[in-house]
Amino acid sequence: MQVDVVSAERELFSGEATAVFARSVLGEIGLLRGHQPAVLGLGKAPVRIQDTQGDELHFAVHDGFLECRGDELTVLADIAELAVEIDVERAKEAYARAVRHEQDPEYEGDAAAEKARAQLRLRMAGVEGY
């Protein structure tokens, strides 16, 4: 199936894949060629694509949608990053900043979202303990 992963900034992937695995707001889902049409909301969660060579690409997706139409699947995200491109030090700094902001009522909602983004980035980069 043709798979495209697009963020507000750029296209991260466009190519053939055998399977896509994602965590939608309704739960985990695996999609194969010929899946029933679906539009699913994505929160802050990993997306994994298995390409036709059997290799896997991992993405950190921060809010968006997944649309499946026959043999075409599109992930349209507010923010999306290839796991191998994640800047670990920057993510650690963002996590520390979010933890500090959690104590400040001015940043209440923003701090929780910032912390969730940093945690996902760190998990996708293989960093444990966050």
PDB file of C-alpha atoms in Angstrom:
ATOM      1  CA  MET A   1       0.000   0.000   0.000  1.00  0.00           C
ATOM      2  CA  GLN A   2       1.094   3.575  -0.578  1.00  0.00           C
ATOM      3  CA  VAL A   3       1.870   5.328   2.712  1.00  0.00           C
ATOM      4  CA  ASP A   4       2.540   9.023   3.274  1.00  0.00           C
ATOM      5  CA  VAL A   5       3.532  10.646   6.560  1.00  0.00           C
ATOM      6  CA  VAL A   6       3.183  14.416   6.440  1.00  0.00           C
ATOM      7  CA  SER A   7       3.615  17.037   9.134  1.00  0.00           C
ATOM      8  CA  ALA A   8       2.829  20.729   8.987  1.00  0.00           C
ATOM      9  CA  GLU A   9       6.519  21.285   8.164  1.00  0.00           C
ATOM     10  CA  ARG A  10       7.385  18.554   5.661  1.00  0.00           C
ATOM     11  CA  GLU A  11       6.774  15.160   4.132  1.00  0.00           C
ATOM     12  CA  LEU A  12       8.623  12.591   6.241  1.00  0.00           C
ATOM     13  CA  PHE A  13       7.866   9.447   4.266  1.00  0.00           C
ATOM     14  CA  SER A  14       6.265   8.496   0.991  1.00  0.00           C
ATOM     15  CA  GLY A  15       6.507   4.946  -0.246  1.00  0.00           C
ATOM     16  CA  GLU A  16       5.194   1.417  -0.322  1.00  0.00           C
ATOM     17  CA  ALA A  17       4.605  -0.434   2.921  1.00  0.00           C
ATOM     18  CA  THR A  18       3.178  -3.773   3.969  1.00  0.00           C
ATOM     19  CA  ALA A  19       1.759  -2.622   7.318  1.00  0.00           C
ATOM     20  CA  VAL A  20       1.230   0.433   9.506  1.00  0.00           C
ATOM     21  CA  PHE A  21       0.793   0.259  13.269  1.00  0.00           C
ATOM     22  CA  ALA A  22      -0.477   3.228  15.252  1.00  0.00           C
ATOM     23  CA  ARG A  23      -2.103   4.180  18.516  1.00  0.00           C
ATOM     24  CA  SER A  24      -5.242   6.108  17.730  1.00  0.00           C
ATOM     25  CA  VAL A  25      -7.315   7.921  20.314  1.00  0.00           C
ATOM     26  CA  LEU A  26      -9.475   4.759  20.333  1.00  0.00           C
ATOM     27  CA  GLY A  27      -6.580   2.331  20.866  1.00  0.00           C
ATOM     28  CA  GLU A  28      -3.924   0.344  18.998  1.00  0.00           C
ATOM     29  CA  ILE A  29      -4.507  -0.497  15.347  1.00  0.00           C
ATOM     30  CA  GLY A  30      -2.665  -2.354  12.610  1.00  0.00           C
ATOM     31  CA  LEU A  31      -3.514  -1.616   8.996  1.00  0.00           C
ATOM     32  CA  LEU A  32      -2.745  -3.787   5.982  1.00  0.00           C
ATOM     33  CA  ARG A  33      -3.431  -3.444   2.268  1.00  0.00           C
ATOM     34  CA  GLY A  34      -7.156  -3.405   1.585  1.00  0.00           C
ATOM     35  CA  HIS A  35      -8.198  -2.260   5.053  1.00  0.00           C
ATOM     36  CA  GLN A  36     -11.685  -0.830   5.313  1.00  0.00           C
ATOM     37  CA  PRO A  37     -11.762   2.949   4.835  1.00  0.00           C
ATOM     38  CA  ALA A  38     -11.134   4.730   8.114  1.00  0.00           C
ATOM     39  CA  VAL A  39     -10.243   8.109   9.542  1.00  0.00           C
ATOM     40  CA  LEU A  40      -8.709   7.944  13.012  1.00  0.00           C
ATOM     41  CA  GLY A  41      -7.585  10.670  15.371  1.00  0.00           C
ATOM     42  CA  LEU A  42      -4.007  10.410  16.613  1.00  0.00           C
ATOM     43  CA  GLY A  43      -2.765  11.845  19.880  1.00  0.00           C
ATOM     44  CA  LYS A  44       0.837  11.913  21.016  1.00  0.00           C
ATOM     45  CA  ALA A  45       1.864   8.408  20.049  1.00  0.00           C
ATOM     46  CA  PRO A  46       4.254   6.294  18.015  1.00  0.00           C
ATOM     47  CA  VAL A  47       3.536   5.212  14.453  1.00  0.00           C
ATOM     48  CA  ARG A  48       5.445   2.271  12.985  1.00  0.00           C
ATOM     49  CA  ILE A  49       5.671   1.509   9.274  1.00  0.00           C
ATOM     50  CA  GLN A  50       6.895  -1.807   7.918  1.00  0.00           C
ATOM     51  CA  ASP A  51       8.264  -1.241   4.433  1.00  0.00           C
ATOM     52  CA  THR A  52       8.288  -3.766   1.599  1.00  0.00           C
ATOM     53  CA  GLN A  53      11.853  -4.828   2.486  1.00  0.00           C
ATOM     54  CA  GLY A  54      10.771  -5.778   6.028  1.00  0.00           C
ATOM     55  CA  ASP A  55      12.495  -2.772   7.600  1.00  0.00           C
ATOM     56  CA  GLU A  56      10.649  -0.637  10.114  1.00  0.00           C
ATOM     57  CA  LEU A  57      10.447   3.132  10.326  1.00  0.00           C
ATOM     58  CA  HIS A  58       9.398   4.675  13.630  1.00  0.00           C
ATOM     59  CA  PHE A  59       7.775   8.093  13.972  1.00  0.00           C
ATOM     60  CA  ALA A  60       6.804  10.235  16.935  1.00  0.00           C
ATOM     61  CA  VAL A  61       3.446  11.765  16.022  1.00  0.00           C
ATOM     62  CA  HIS A  62       2.054  14.660  18.026  1.00  0.00           C
ATOM     63  CA  ASP A  63      -1.637  14.992  17.213  1.00  0.00           C
ATOM     64  CA  GLY A  64      -3.201  14.503  13.826  1.00  0.00           C
ATOM     65  CA  PHE A  65      -5.159  12.033  11.747  1.00  0.00           C
ATOM     66  CA  LEU A  66      -4.649   8.749   9.954  1.00  0.00           C
ATOM     67  CA  GLU A  67      -6.732   8.182   6.839  1.00  0.00           C
ATOM     68  CA  CYS A  68      -6.940   4.799   5.145  1.00  0.00           C
ATOM     69  CA  ARG A  69      -8.589   4.463   1.725  1.00  0.00           C
ATOM     70  CA  GLY A  70      -8.124   1.062   0.112  1.00  0.00           C
ATOM     71  CA  ASP A  71      -4.452   0.806  -0.762  1.00  0.00           C
ATOM     72  CA  GLU A  72      -3.566   4.352   0.337  1.00  0.00           C
ATOM     73  CA  LEU A  73      -2.815   5.464   3.872  1.00  0.00           C
ATOM     74  CA  THR A  74      -1.938   8.984   4.977  1.00  0.00           C
ATOM     75  CA  VAL A  75      -0.764  10.184   8.372  1.00  0.00           C
ATOM     76  CA  LEU A  76      -1.318  13.933   8.624  1.00  0.00           C
ATOM     77  CA  ALA A  77       0.205  15.285  11.825  1.00  0.00           C
ATOM     78  CA  ASP A  78       0.597  18.639  13.492  1.00  0.00           C
ATOM     79  CA  ILE A  79       4.122  17.531  14.411  1.00  0.00           C
ATOM     80  CA  ALA A  80       5.856  14.320  13.323  1.00  0.00           C
ATOM     81  CA  GLU A  81       9.465  13.208  13.583  1.00  0.00           C
ATOM     82  CA  LEU A  82      11.443  10.213  12.453  1.00  0.00           C
ATOM     83  CA  ALA A  83      12.743   8.520  15.586  1.00  0.00           C
ATOM     84  CA  VAL A  84      16.305   8.500  14.222  1.00  0.00           C
ATOM     85  CA  GLU A  85      16.191  12.296  13.766  1.00  0.00           C
ATOM     86  CA  ILE A  86      15.125  13.148  17.318  1.00  0.00           C
ATOM     87  CA  ASP A  87      17.536  15.440  19.153  1.00  0.00           C
ATOM     88  CA  VAL A  88      17.809  13.673  22.529  1.00  0.00           C
ATOM     89  CA  GLU A  89      19.458  16.568  24.379  1.00  0.00           C
ATOM     90  CA  ARG A  90      16.814  18.989  23.163  1.00  0.00           C
ATOM     91  CA  ALA A  91      14.066  16.563  24.243  1.00  0.00           C
ATOM     92  CA  LYS A  92      15.658  16.207  27.699  1.00  0.00           C
ATOM     93  CA  GLU A  93      15.770  19.999  28.026  1.00  0.00           C
ATOM     94  CA  ALA A  94      12.111  20.246  26.979  1.00  0.00           C
ATOM     95  CA  TYR A  95      11.184  17.607  29.557  1.00  0.00           C
ATOM     96  CA  ALA A  96      13.027  19.457  32.346  1.00  0.00           C
ATOM     97  CA  ARG A  97      11.394  22.749  31.316  1.00  0.00           C
ATOM     98  CA  ALA A  98       7.949  21.114  31.319  1.00  0.00           C
ATOM     99  CA  VAL A  99       8.504  19.683  34.793  1.00  0.00           C
ATOM    100  CA  ARG A 100       9.445  23.169  36.040  1.00  0.00           C
ATOM    101  CA  HIS A 101       6.403  24.691  34.334  1.00  0.00           C
ATOM    102  CA  GLU A 102       4.052  22.133  35.913  1.00  0.00           C
ATOM    103  CA  GLN A 103       4.468  24.025  39.176  1.00  0.00           C
ATOM    104  CA  ASP A 104       3.470  27.337  37.581  1.00  0.00           C
ATOM    105  CA  PRO A 105      -0.303  27.896  37.134  1.00  0.00           C
ATOM    106  CA  GLU A 106       0.422  30.130  34.143  1.00  0.00           C
ATOM    107  CA  TYR A 107       1.701  27.098  32.164  1.00  0.00           C
ATOM    108  CA  GLU A 108      -0.679  24.461  33.570  1.00  0.00           C
ATOM    109  CA  GLY A 109      -2.138  22.997  30.356  1.00  0.00           C
ATOM    110  CA  ASP A 110       0.853  23.811  28.190  1.00  0.00           C
ATOM    111  CA  ALA A 111       3.267  22.111  30.589  1.00  0.00           C
ATOM    112  CA  ALA A 112       1.377  18.822  30.438  1.00  0.00           C
ATOM    113  CA  ALA A 113       1.371  18.850  26.626  1.00  0.00           C
ATOM    114  CA  GLU A 114       5.050  19.834  26.503  1.00  0.00           C
ATOM    115  CA  LYS A 115       5.928  17.032  28.919  1.00  0.00           C
ATOM    116  CA  ALA A 116       3.967  14.453  26.883  1.00  0.00           C
ATOM    117  CA  ARG A 117       5.741  15.540  23.671  1.00  0.00           C
ATOM    118  CA  ALA A 118       9.160  15.308  25.327  1.00  0.00           C
ATOM    119  CA  GLN A 119       8.387  11.902  26.839  1.00  0.00           C
ATOM    120  CA  LEU A 120       7.286  10.521  23.470  1.00  0.00           C
ATOM    121  CA  ARG A 121      10.402  11.886  21.767  1.00  0.00           C
ATOM    122  CA  LEU A 122      12.653  10.338  24.408  1.00  0.00           C
ATOM    123  CA  ARG A 123      10.885   6.957  24.247  1.00  0.00           C
ATOM    124  CA  MET A 124      11.076   6.935  20.447  1.00  0.00           C
ATOM    125  CA  ALA A 125      14.793   7.763  20.637  1.00  0.00           C
ATOM    126  CA  GLY A 126      15.297   4.780  22.953  1.00  0.00           C
ATOM    127  CA  VAL A 127      15.942   6.770  26.130  1.00  0.00           C
ATOM    128  CA  GLU A 128      14.507   5.097  29.219  1.00  0.00           C
ATOM    129  CA  GLY A 129      13.353   6.609  32.483  1.00  0.00           C
ATOM    130  CA  TYR A 130      11.085   9.380  31.196  1.00  0.00           C
TER     131      TYR A 130
END
